Coordinates of N, CA and C in Angstrom, one line a residue:
Chain A
Q1 N 17.3 -17.7 3.8 CA 16.2 -17.9 2.7 C 15.2 -16.8 2.7
K2 N 14.9 -16.4 1.5 CA 13.9 -15.3 1.4 C 12.5 -15.8 1.7
E3 N 11.7 -15.0 2.2 CA 10.3 -15.4 2.5 C 9.5 -15.7 1.2
V4 N 9.8 -15.0 0.2 CA 9.2 -15.3 -1.1 C 10.2 -15.4 -2.2
E5 N 10.2 -16.5 -3.0 CA 11.2 -16.7 -4.0 C 10.5 -16.6 -5.4
Q6 N 11.2 -16.0 -6.3 CA 10.6 -15.8 -7.6 C 11.8 -15.8 -8.6
D7 N 11.7 -16.6 -9.7 CA 12.7 -16.6 -10.7 C 12.8 -15.3 -11.4
P8 N 13.9 -14.6 -11.5 CA 14.0 -13.3 -12.1 C 13.8 -13.3 -13.7
G9 N 14.0 -14.5 -14.3 CA 14.0 -14.5 -15.8 C 15.2 -13.9 -16.4
P10 N 15.2 -13.4 -17.6 CA 14.0 -13.1 -18.3 C 13.4 -14.4 -19.0
L11 N 12.1 -14.4 -19.1 CA 11.4 -15.5 -19.8 C 10.9 -14.9 -21.1
S12 N 11.4 -15.6 -22.2 CA 11.1 -15.1 -23.5 C 10.2 -16.1 -24.2
V13 N 9.1 -15.6 -24.8 CA 8.2 -16.5 -25.4 C 7.7 -15.9 -26.7
P14 N 7.2 -16.7 -27.7 CA 6.6 -16.1 -28.9 C 5.2 -15.7 -28.6
E15 N 4.7 -14.7 -29.4 CA 3.3 -14.3 -29.3 C 2.3 -15.5 -29.4
G16 N 1.3 -15.5 -28.6 CA 0.4 -16.6 -28.6 C 0.7 -17.8 -27.6
A17 N 1.8 -17.8 -27.0 CA 2.2 -18.8 -26.1 C 1.5 -18.7 -24.8
I18 N 1.4 -19.8 -24.1 CA 0.9 -19.8 -22.7 C 2.1 -19.6 -21.8
V19 N 1.9 -18.7 -20.9 CA 3.0 -18.3 -20.0 C 2.7 -18.8 -18.6
S20 N 3.6 -19.3 -17.9 CA 3.5 -19.7 -16.5 C 4.5 -19.0 -15.7
L21 N 4.0 -18.2 -14.7 CA 4.9 -17.5 -13.8 C 4.6 -18.0 -12.4
N22 N 5.7 -18.1 -11.6 CA 5.5 -18.8 -10.3 C 6.2 -18.2 -9.2
C23 N 5.7 -18.4 -8.0 CA 6.4 -18.0 -6.7 C 6.2 -19.1 -5.7
T24 N 7.3 -19.2 -4.9 CA 7.2 -20.1 -3.7 C 7.4 -19.3 -2.5
Y25 N 6.8 -19.7 -1.4 CA 6.9 -18.9 -0.2 C 7.1 -19.9 1.0
S26 N 7.6 -19.3 2.1 CA 7.9 -20.1 3.3 C 6.9 -19.9 4.5
N27 N 6.2 -18.8 4.5 CA 5.3 -18.4 5.6 C 3.9 -19.0 5.4
S28 N 3.6 -20.1 6.2 CA 2.3 -20.7 6.0 C 1.1 -19.8 6.4
A29 N 1.4 -18.7 7.1 CA 0.3 -17.8 7.5 C -0.2 -16.9 6.4
F30 N 0.5 -16.9 5.2 CA 0.1 -16.0 4.1 C -1.3 -16.6 3.6
Q31 N -2.2 -15.6 3.4 CA -3.6 -16.0 3.0 C -4.0 -15.2 1.8
Y32 N -3.4 -14.1 1.6 CA -3.8 -13.2 0.5 C -2.7 -13.1 -0.5
F33 N -3.0 -13.3 -1.8 CA -2.0 -13.4 -2.8 C -2.3 -12.5 -3.9
M34 N -1.3 -11.8 -4.4 CA -1.5 -10.8 -5.5 C -0.4 -10.9 -6.5
W35 N -0.8 -10.6 -7.7 CA 0.2 -10.4 -8.8 C 0.1 -9.0 -9.3
Y36 N 1.3 -8.4 -9.3 CA 1.4 -7.0 -9.9 C 2.2 -7.1 -11.2
R37 N 1.8 -6.2 -12.1 CA 2.5 -6.1 -13.4 C 3.2 -4.7 -13.3
Q38 N 4.5 -4.7 -13.8 CA 5.2 -3.5 -13.8 C 5.9 -3.3 -15.2
Y39 N 5.4 -2.3 -15.9 CA 6.0 -2.0 -17.2 C 7.3 -1.1 -16.9
S40 N 8.2 -1.1 -17.9 CA 9.4 -0.4 -17.8 C 9.2 1.0 -17.4
R41 N 9.9 1.5 -16.4 CA 9.8 2.9 -16.0 C 8.5 3.3 -15.4
K42 N 7.7 2.3 -15.0 CA 6.4 2.6 -14.3 C 6.4 1.9 -13.0
G43 N 5.4 2.4 -12.1 CA 5.2 1.7 -10.9 C 4.4 0.4 -11.1
P44 N 4.4 -0.5 -10.1 CA 3.6 -1.8 -10.3 C 2.1 -1.4 -10.2
E45 N 1.3 -2.2 -10.9 CA -0.2 -2.1 -10.8 C -0.7 -3.5 -10.6
L46 N -1.8 -3.5 -9.8 CA -2.4 -4.8 -9.4 C -3.1 -5.5 -10.6
L47 N -2.7 -6.7 -10.8 CA -3.3 -7.5 -11.9 C -4.3 -8.5 -11.4
M48 N -4.0 -9.3 -10.4 CA -4.9 -10.3 -9.9 C -4.8 -10.4 -8.3
Y49 N -5.9 -10.7 -7.7 CA -5.9 -10.8 -6.2 C -6.7 -12.1 -5.9
T50 N -6.1 -12.9 -5.0 CA -6.8 -14.2 -4.6 C -6.7 -14.3 -3.1
Y51 N -7.6 -15.0 -2.6 CA -7.6 -15.3 -1.2 C -7.6 -16.9 -1.0
S52 N -6.6 -17.3 -0.2 CA -6.5 -18.7 0.2 C -6.2 -19.6 -1.1
S53 N -6.6 -20.8 -1.1 CA -6.3 -21.7 -2.2 C -7.3 -21.6 -3.3
G54 N -7.0 -22.1 -4.5 CA -7.9 -22.2 -5.6 C -7.5 -21.3 -6.8
N55 N -8.4 -21.2 -7.7 CA -8.1 -20.5 -9.0 C -9.0 -19.3 -9.1
K56 N -8.4 -18.3 -9.8 CA -9.2 -17.2 -10.2 C -8.9 -16.8 -11.6
E57 N -9.9 -16.5 -12.4 CA -9.7 -16.2 -13.8 C -10.2 -14.8 -14.1
D58 N -9.4 -14.1 -15.0 CA -9.8 -12.8 -15.4 C -9.3 -12.6 -16.8
G59 N -10.2 -12.9 -17.8 CA -9.8 -12.8 -19.2 C -8.7 -13.8 -19.5
R60 N -7.6 -13.3 -20.0 CA -6.5 -14.2 -20.4 C -5.6 -14.7 -19.2
F61 N -5.9 -14.1 -18.0 CA -5.1 -14.4 -16.9 C -5.8 -15.3 -15.9
T62 N -5.0 -16.3 -15.3 CA -5.5 -17.2 -14.3 C -4.5 -17.2 -13.2
A63 N -5.0 -16.9 -12.0 CA -4.1 -17.0 -10.8 C -4.5 -18.3 -10.0
Q64 N -3.4 -19.0 -9.6 CA -3.7 -20.3 -8.9 C -2.8 -20.3 -7.6
V65 N -3.5 -20.8 -6.6 CA -2.8 -20.8 -5.3 C -2.9 -22.2 -4.7
D66 N -1.7 -22.8 -4.4 CA -1.7 -24.1 -3.7 C -1.0 -23.9 -2.4
K67 N -1.8 -23.7 -1.4 CA -1.2 -23.5 0.0 C -0.5 -24.7 0.5
S68 N -0.9 -25.9 0.2 CA -0.3 -27.1 0.7 C 1.2 -27.1 0.2
S69 N 1.4 -26.7 -1.0 CA 2.8 -26.7 -1.5 C 3.5 -25.3 -1.3
K70 N 2.7 -24.3 -0.8 CA 3.3 -22.9 -0.7 C 3.8 -22.5 -2.1
Y71 N 2.9 -22.5 -3.0 CA 3.2 -22.2 -4.4 C 2.1 -21.5 -5.1
I72 N 2.4 -20.4 -5.7 CA 1.4 -19.7 -6.5 C 1.8 -19.5 -7.9
S73 N 0.9 -19.4 -8.8 CA 1.2 -19.3 -10.2 C 0.3 -18.3 -10.9
L74 N 0.8 -17.7 -12.0 CA 0.0 -16.8 -12.8 C 0.2 -17.4 -14.2
F75 N -1.0 -17.7 -14.9 CA -1.0 -18.2 -16.2 C -1.5 -17.1 -17.2
I76 N -0.8 -16.9 -18.3 CA -1.3 -15.9 -19.3 C -1.5 -16.7 -20.6
R77 N -2.7 -16.7 -21.0 CA -3.1 -17.4 -22.3 C -2.9 -16.4 -23.4
D78 N -2.6 -17.0 -24.6 CA -2.6 -16.2 -25.8 C -1.7 -14.9 -25.6
S79 N -0.5 -15.1 -25.1 CA 0.3 -13.9 -24.7 C 0.5 -13.0 -25.9
Q80 N 0.6 -11.7 -25.5 CA 0.7 -10.6 -26.5 C 2.0 -9.8 -26.2
P81 N 2.5 -9.1 -27.2 CA 3.7 -8.3 -26.9 C 3.5 -7.3 -25.8
S82 N 2.2 -6.8 -25.7 CA 1.9 -5.8 -24.7 C 1.9 -6.4 -23.3
D83 N 2.1 -7.8 -23.2 CA 2.2 -8.4 -21.9 C 3.7 -8.4 -21.4
S84 N 4.6 -7.9 -22.2 CA 6.0 -7.8 -21.9 C 6.1 -6.8 -20.7
A85 N 6.6 -7.3 -19.6 CA 6.7 -6.5 -18.4 C 7.3 -7.4 -17.3
T86 N 7.5 -6.8 -16.1 CA 8.0 -7.6 -15.0 C 6.8 -7.9 -14.1
Y87 N 6.6 -9.1 -13.7 CA 5.5 -9.6 -12.9 C 6.0 -9.9 -11.5
L88 N 5.4 -9.2 -10.5 CA 5.8 -9.4 -9.1 C 4.6 -10.1 -8.4
C89 N 5.0 -11.1 -7.6 CA 4.0 -11.7 -6.7 C 4.1 -11.0 -5.4
A90 N 3.0 -10.9 -4.7 CA 3.0 -10.3 -3.3 C 2.0 -11.0 -2.5
M91 N 2.3 -11.1 -1.2 CA 1.4 -11.8 -0.3 C 1.4 -11.2 1.1
S92 N 0.3 -11.5 1.8 CA 0.2 -11.0 3.2 C -0.7 -12.0 4.0
E93 N -0.6 -11.8 5.3 CA -1.3 -12.7 6.2 C -2.7 -12.3 6.4
R94 N -3.0 -11.0 6.4 CA -4.3 -10.5 6.7 C -4.6 -9.4 5.7
N95 N -5.9 -9.0 5.6 CA -6.2 -7.8 4.8 C -6.8 -6.7 5.6
T96 N -6.8 -6.8 6.9 CA -7.3 -5.8 7.8 C -6.2 -5.1 8.6
G97 N -6.5 -3.9 9.0 CA -5.4 -3.2 9.7 C -4.2 -3.0 8.8
F98 N -3.1 -2.7 9.5 CA -1.9 -2.6 8.6 C -1.4 -4.1 8.4
Q99 N -1.1 -4.4 7.2 CA -0.5 -5.7 7.0 C 0.5 -5.5 5.9
K100 N 1.8 -5.8 6.2 CA 2.8 -5.6 5.3 C 2.7 -6.6 4.1
L101 N 2.9 -6.1 2.9 CA 3.0 -6.9 1.7 C 4.4 -7.4 1.6
V102 N 4.6 -8.7 1.3 CA 5.9 -9.2 1.0 C 5.9 -9.5 -0.4
F103 N 6.9 -9.0 -1.1 CA 7.0 -9.1 -2.6 C 8.1 -10.1 -3.0
G104 N 7.8 -10.8 -4.1 CA 8.9 -11.5 -4.8 C 9.8 -10.5 -5.5
T105 N 10.9 -10.9 -6.1 CA 11.8 -10.0 -6.8 C 11.3 -9.7 -8.2
G106 N 10.3 -10.4 -8.7 CA 9.8 -10.1 -10.0 C 10.4 -11.0 -11.1
T107 N 9.6 -11.4 -12.1 CA 10.0 -12.1 -13.3 C 9.8 -11.3 -14.5
R108 N 10.9 -11.1 -15.2 CA 10.7 -10.3 -16.4 C 10.3 -11.2 -17.6
L109 N 9.2 -10.8 -18.2 CA 8.6 -11.5 -19.3 C 8.8 -10.7 -20.6
L110 N 9.2 -11.4 -21.7 CA 9.4 -10.8 -23.0 C 8.6 -11.6 -24.0
V111 N 7.6 -11.0 -24.6 CA 6.7 -11.7 -25.6 C 7.1 -11.1 -27.0
S112 N 7.6 -11.9 -27.9 CA 8.1 -11.4 -29.2 C 7.0 -11.6 -30.2
P113 N 6.8 -10.7 -31.1 CA 5.8 -10.8 -32.2 C 6.1 -11.9 -33.1
Chain B
D1 N -10.2 7.0 -10.9 CA -9.0 6.2 -10.7 C -8.1 6.8 -9.7
V2 N -7.5 5.9 -8.9 CA -6.5 6.4 -7.9 C -5.3 6.9 -8.6
K3 N -4.8 8.1 -8.1 CA -3.6 8.6 -8.7 C -2.6 8.9 -7.6
V4 N -1.4 8.3 -7.8 CA -0.3 8.5 -6.9 C 0.8 9.2 -7.7
T5 N 1.2 10.4 -7.4 CA 2.2 11.1 -8.1 C 3.5 11.3 -7.3
Q6 N 4.6 11.3 -7.9 CA 5.9 11.5 -7.3 C 6.6 12.7 -7.9
S7 N 7.2 13.5 -7.1 CA 7.7 14.8 -7.6 C 8.7 14.8 -8.7
S8 N 9.5 13.7 -8.8 CA 10.5 13.7 -9.9 C 10.6 12.2 -10.4
R9 N 10.8 12.1 -11.7 CA 11.0 10.8 -12.3 C 12.5 10.4 -12.2
Y10 N 13.4 11.4 -12.4 CA 14.8 11.1 -12.3 C 15.4 12.2 -11.5
L11 N 16.4 11.8 -10.7 CA 17.1 12.8 -9.8 C 18.5 12.4 -9.7
V12 N 19.4 13.3 -9.8 CA 20.8 13.1 -9.6 C 21.3 14.0 -8.5
K13 N 21.9 13.4 -7.4 CA 22.4 14.2 -6.3 C 23.8 13.8 -6.0
R14 N 24.5 14.6 -5.2 CA 25.9 14.3 -4.8 C 25.9 13.8 -3.4
T15 N 26.9 13.0 -3.1 CA 27.1 12.4 -1.8 C 27.1 13.5 -0.7
G16 N 26.3 13.3 0.4 CA 26.2 14.2 1.4 C 25.1 15.2 1.3
E17 N 24.4 15.3 0.2 CA 23.3 16.2 0.0 C 22.1 15.7 0.8
K18 N 21.2 16.6 1.2 CA 19.9 16.3 1.7 C 19.0 16.2 0.6
V19 N 18.2 15.1 0.5 CA 17.3 14.8 -0.6 C 15.9 14.6 -0.1
F20 N 15.0 15.3 -0.8 CA 13.6 15.2 -0.5 C 12.8 14.5 -1.7
L21 N 12.1 13.4 -1.4 CA 11.3 12.8 -2.4 C 9.8 13.0 -1.9
E22 N 9.0 13.5 -2.8 CA 7.6 13.9 -2.5 C 6.7 12.9 -3.2
C23 N 5.6 12.6 -2.4 CA 4.6 11.7 -3.0 C 3.2 12.3 -2.6
V24 N 2.3 12.3 -3.6 CA 1.0 12.8 -3.3 C -0.1 11.8 -3.9
Q25 N -1.1 11.5 -3.1 CA -2.2 10.7 -3.6 C -3.5 11.5 -3.5
D26 N -4.4 11.2 -4.4 CA -5.6 12.0 -4.5 C -6.9 11.3 -4.1
M27 N -6.8 10.2 -3.4 CA -7.9 9.4 -3.1 C -8.2 9.3 -1.6
D28 N -7.7 10.1 -0.8 CA -8.0 10.2 0.6 C -7.6 8.9 1.4
H29 N -6.5 8.2 0.9 CA -6.1 7.0 1.5 C -5.4 7.2 2.8
E30 N -5.7 6.4 3.8 CA -5.0 6.5 5.1 C -3.6 6.1 5.1
N31 N -3.3 5.0 4.5 CA -1.9 4.4 4.6 C -1.1 4.8 3.4
M32 N 0.1 5.2 3.7 CA 1.1 5.5 2.6 C 2.4 4.8 2.9
F33 N 3.2 4.5 1.8 CA 4.4 3.7 2.0 C 5.5 4.2 1.1
W34 N 6.7 4.0 1.5 CA 7.9 4.2 0.7 C 8.7 2.9 0.6
Y35 N 9.0 2.5 -0.7 CA 9.8 1.4 -1.0 C 11.0 1.8 -1.8
R36 N 12.0 1.0 -1.8 CA 13.0 1.1 -2.8 C 13.1 -0.3 -3.5
Q37 N 13.4 -0.2 -4.8 CA 13.4 -1.4 -5.6 C 14.8 -1.5 -6.3
D38 N 15.4 -2.6 -6.0 CA 16.8 -2.9 -6.5 C 16.8 -4.2 -7.2
P39 N 17.6 -4.4 -8.3 CA 17.6 -5.7 -9.0 C 18.1 -6.8 -8.1
G40 N 17.3 -7.9 -8.2 CA 17.6 -9.0 -7.4 C 17.2 -9.0 -5.9
L41 N 16.7 -7.8 -5.5 CA 16.3 -7.6 -4.1 C 14.8 -7.3 -4.0
G42 N 14.2 -6.9 -5.2 CA 12.8 -6.7 -5.2 C 12.4 -5.4 -4.4
L43 N 11.2 -5.3 -4.0 CA 10.7 -4.1 -3.3 C 11.0 -4.3 -1.8
R44 N 11.6 -3.3 -1.2 CA 11.9 -3.4 0.3 C 11.2 -2.1 0.9
L45 N 10.5 -2.4 2.0 CA 9.8 -1.3 2.7 C 10.7 -0.5 3.5
I46 N 10.7 0.9 3.3 CA 11.6 1.8 4.1 C 10.8 2.3 5.3
Y47 N 9.7 2.9 5.0 CA 8.8 3.5 6.0 C 7.4 3.4 5.6
F48 N 6.5 3.4 6.5 CA 5.1 3.6 6.2 C 4.4 4.5 7.2
S49 N 3.2 4.9 6.8 CA 2.4 5.8 7.7 C 1.0 5.4 7.7
Y50 N 0.4 5.2 8.9 CA -1.0 4.8 9.1 C -1.9 5.9 8.7
D51 N -1.5 7.1 9.2 CA -2.3 8.3 9.0 C -1.5 9.5 9.2
V52 N -2.1 10.7 9.2 CA -1.4 11.9 9.3 C -0.6 11.9 10.6
K53 N 0.7 12.4 10.5 CA 1.6 12.5 11.6 C 2.0 11.2 12.2
M54 N 1.6 10.1 11.6 CA 2.0 8.8 12.1 C 3.0 8.1 11.2
K55 N 4.0 7.5 11.7 CA 5.0 6.9 10.9 C 5.6 5.7 11.6
E56 N 5.9 4.7 10.8 CA 6.5 3.5 11.4 C 7.7 3.0 10.5
K57 N 8.7 2.5 11.1 CA 9.9 2.0 10.3 C 9.5 0.7 9.6
G58 N 10.0 0.6 8.4 CA 9.8 -0.7 7.7 C 11.1 -1.6 7.9
D59 N 11.5 -2.2 6.8 CA 12.6 -3.2 6.9 C 13.9 -2.6 6.8
I60 N 14.0 -1.4 6.1 CA 15.3 -0.8 5.9 C 15.3 0.7 6.1
P61 N 15.0 1.2 7.3 CA 14.8 2.6 7.6 C 16.1 3.4 7.7
E62 N 17.3 2.7 7.9 CA 18.5 3.4 8.2 C 18.9 4.4 7.1
G63 N 19.2 5.6 7.4 CA 19.6 6.6 6.5 C 18.4 7.4 5.9
Y64 N 17.2 7.0 6.3 CA 16.0 7.7 5.8 C 15.2 8.2 7.0
S65 N 14.4 9.3 6.7 CA 13.3 9.7 7.6 C 12.1 10.1 6.7
V66 N 11.0 10.3 7.3 CA 9.8 10.6 6.6 C 9.0 11.7 7.3
S67 N 8.1 12.3 6.5 CA 7.2 13.3 7.1 C 5.8 13.2 6.5
R68 N 4.8 13.2 7.3 CA 3.4 13.2 6.8 C 2.6 14.2 7.6
E69 N 2.6 15.4 7.1 CA 1.9 16.6 7.7 C 0.5 16.7 7.2
K70 N 0.2 16.2 6.0 CA -1.1 16.2 5.4 C -1.4 14.8 4.9
K71 N -2.7 14.5 4.9 CA -3.1 13.1 4.6 C -2.6 12.7 3.2
E72 N -2.7 13.6 2.2 CA -2.4 13.3 0.9 C -0.9 13.3 0.5
R73 N 0.0 13.7 1.4 CA 1.4 13.9 1.1 C 2.3 13.1 2.0
F74 N 3.2 12.4 1.5 CA 4.2 11.6 2.3 C 5.6 11.8 1.7
S75 N 6.4 12.3 2.5 CA 7.8 12.7 2.0 C 8.8 11.8 2.6
L76 N 9.8 11.4 1.7 CA 10.9 10.6 2.1 C 12.1 11.5 2.1
I77 N 12.9 11.5 3.2 CA 14.1 12.4 3.3 C 15.3 11.5 3.5
L78 N 16.3 11.8 2.6 CA 17.6 11.2 2.8 C 18.5 12.3 3.4
E79 N 18.8 12.2 4.7 CA 19.5 13.2 5.5 C 20.8 13.6 4.9
S80 N 21.6 12.6 4.5 CA 22.9 12.8 3.9 C 23.1 11.6 2.9
A81 N 22.8 12.0 1.6 CA 22.8 10.9 0.6 C 24.1 10.2 0.4
S82 N 24.0 8.9 0.2 CA 25.2 8.1 0.0 C 25.0 7.3 -1.3
T83 N 26.1 6.8 -1.9 CA 26.0 6.1 -3.1 C 25.2 4.8 -3.0
N84 N 25.2 4.2 -1.9 CA 24.4 3.0 -1.7 C 22.9 3.3 -1.6
Q85 N 22.5 4.5 -1.7 CA 21.1 4.9 -1.8 C 20.6 5.2 -3.2
T86 N 21.5 4.9 -4.2 CA 21.1 4.9 -5.6 C 20.2 3.8 -5.8
S87 N 19.0 4.2 -6.3 CA 17.9 3.1 -6.4 C 16.7 3.7 -7.0
M88 N 15.7 2.9 -7.3 CA 14.4 3.3 -7.7 C 13.5 3.4 -6.4
Y89 N 12.9 4.6 -6.2 CA 12.1 4.7 -5.0 C 10.6 4.8 -5.5
L90 N 9.8 4.0 -4.8 CA 8.4 3.9 -5.1 C 7.5 4.2 -3.9
C91 N 6.6 5.1 -4.2 CA 5.6 5.5 -3.1 C 4.3 4.7 -3.4
A92 N 3.6 4.3 -2.4 CA 2.3 3.6 -2.6 C 1.3 4.1 -1.5
S93 N 0.0 4.0 -1.8 CA -1.0 4.3 -0.9 C -2.0 3.2 -0.8
R94 N -2.8 3.1 0.3 CA -3.8 2.0 0.4 C -5.0 2.6 1.2
Y95 N -6.1 2.2 0.7 CA -7.4 2.5 1.4 C -7.6 1.5 2.5
L96 N -7.7 2.0 3.8 CA -7.7 1.1 4.9 C -8.9 0.1 4.9
A97 N -10.1 0.6 4.6 CA -11.3 -0.2 4.8 C -11.7 -0.8 3.5
G98 N -10.8 -0.9 2.5 CA -11.2 -1.4 1.2 C -11.5 -2.9 1.1
G99 N -11.1 -3.6 2.1 CA -11.3 -5.1 2.0 C -10.2 -5.8 1.3
Y100 N -9.4 -5.1 0.6 CA -8.2 -5.6 0.0 C -7.0 -5.0 0.6
N101 N -5.9 -5.7 0.4 CA -4.6 -5.2 0.8 C -3.9 -4.5 -0.4
E102 N -4.7 -4.0 -1.4 CA -4.1 -3.5 -2.6 C -3.4 -2.2 -2.3
Q103 N -2.2 -2.1 -2.8 CA -1.5 -0.8 -2.7 C -1.4 -0.2 -4.1
F104 N -1.6 1.0 -4.2 CA -1.5 1.8 -5.5 C -0.2 2.5 -5.5
F105 N 0.5 2.2 -6.6 CA 1.9 2.8 -6.7 C 2.0 4.0 -7.6
G106 N 2.9 4.9 -7.2 CA 3.3 5.9 -8.1 C 4.3 5.4 -9.2
P107 N 4.7 6.3 -10.1 CA 5.6 5.9 -11.2 C 7.0 5.7 -10.8
G108 N 7.4 6.1 -9.6 CA 8.8 5.9 -9.2 C 9.7 7.1 -9.4
T109 N 10.7 7.2 -8.6 CA 11.8 8.2 -8.8 C 13.1 7.4 -8.8
R110 N 13.8 7.6 -10.0 CA 15.1 6.9 -10.1 C 16.1 7.9 -9.6
L111 N 16.7 7.6 -8.4 CA 17.7 8.5 -7.8 C 19.1 7.9 -8.0
T112 N 20.0 8.8 -8.5 CA 21.4 8.4 -8.6 C 22.2 9.4 -7.7
V113 N 23.0 8.8 -6.8 CA 23.8 9.5 -5.9 C 25.3 9.4 -6.4
L114 N 25.9 10.5 -6.7 CA 27.3 10.4 -7.3 C 28.3 10.7 -6.2

């Protein structure tokens, strides 16, 4: 079993839809959770960063962490064609010293005009 | 803005060749990383470096080595390239005291080994 599971998609939605992207994990020691966005032929870039449980909102994006269920989500409101990309979740146990990031395999999102 | 650059976007090599992938970051970051990204497998850590001349094996170091002679530069070396090393290679750097575990990625090098 992989430490982090993520549906590879693709997930196809029309412009304006609400998108829900999810990851599950098995390591209860994870405390720091990230979402990276990767456009085609580019490296991943950090989109959202959360610590422990709860929600964090940034514009059209909301990151949600449910540590009791070992489940994290990224919601995109009013999705745009420019949101079409692969979304990778990543997580770690600590944020000090060296701490390996464990990545999901990524979900490919396609937003059609 | 942090900038991580990689020497080549696309590279085609033959089996048995020695391959050098170069990565440079311009923000004085202590930590640097090399990953490979494959469909269905996600990002897998090959090697990382805490600081200059320091290196540690990641999850899949076999067939690879690294060099970090200067803080800004981290090189990945394929001693004798094989077809199963065809992949997207991503370099990343991280600021140690930043309070986040954010890694900044380069654009990637797509390597094909024939």
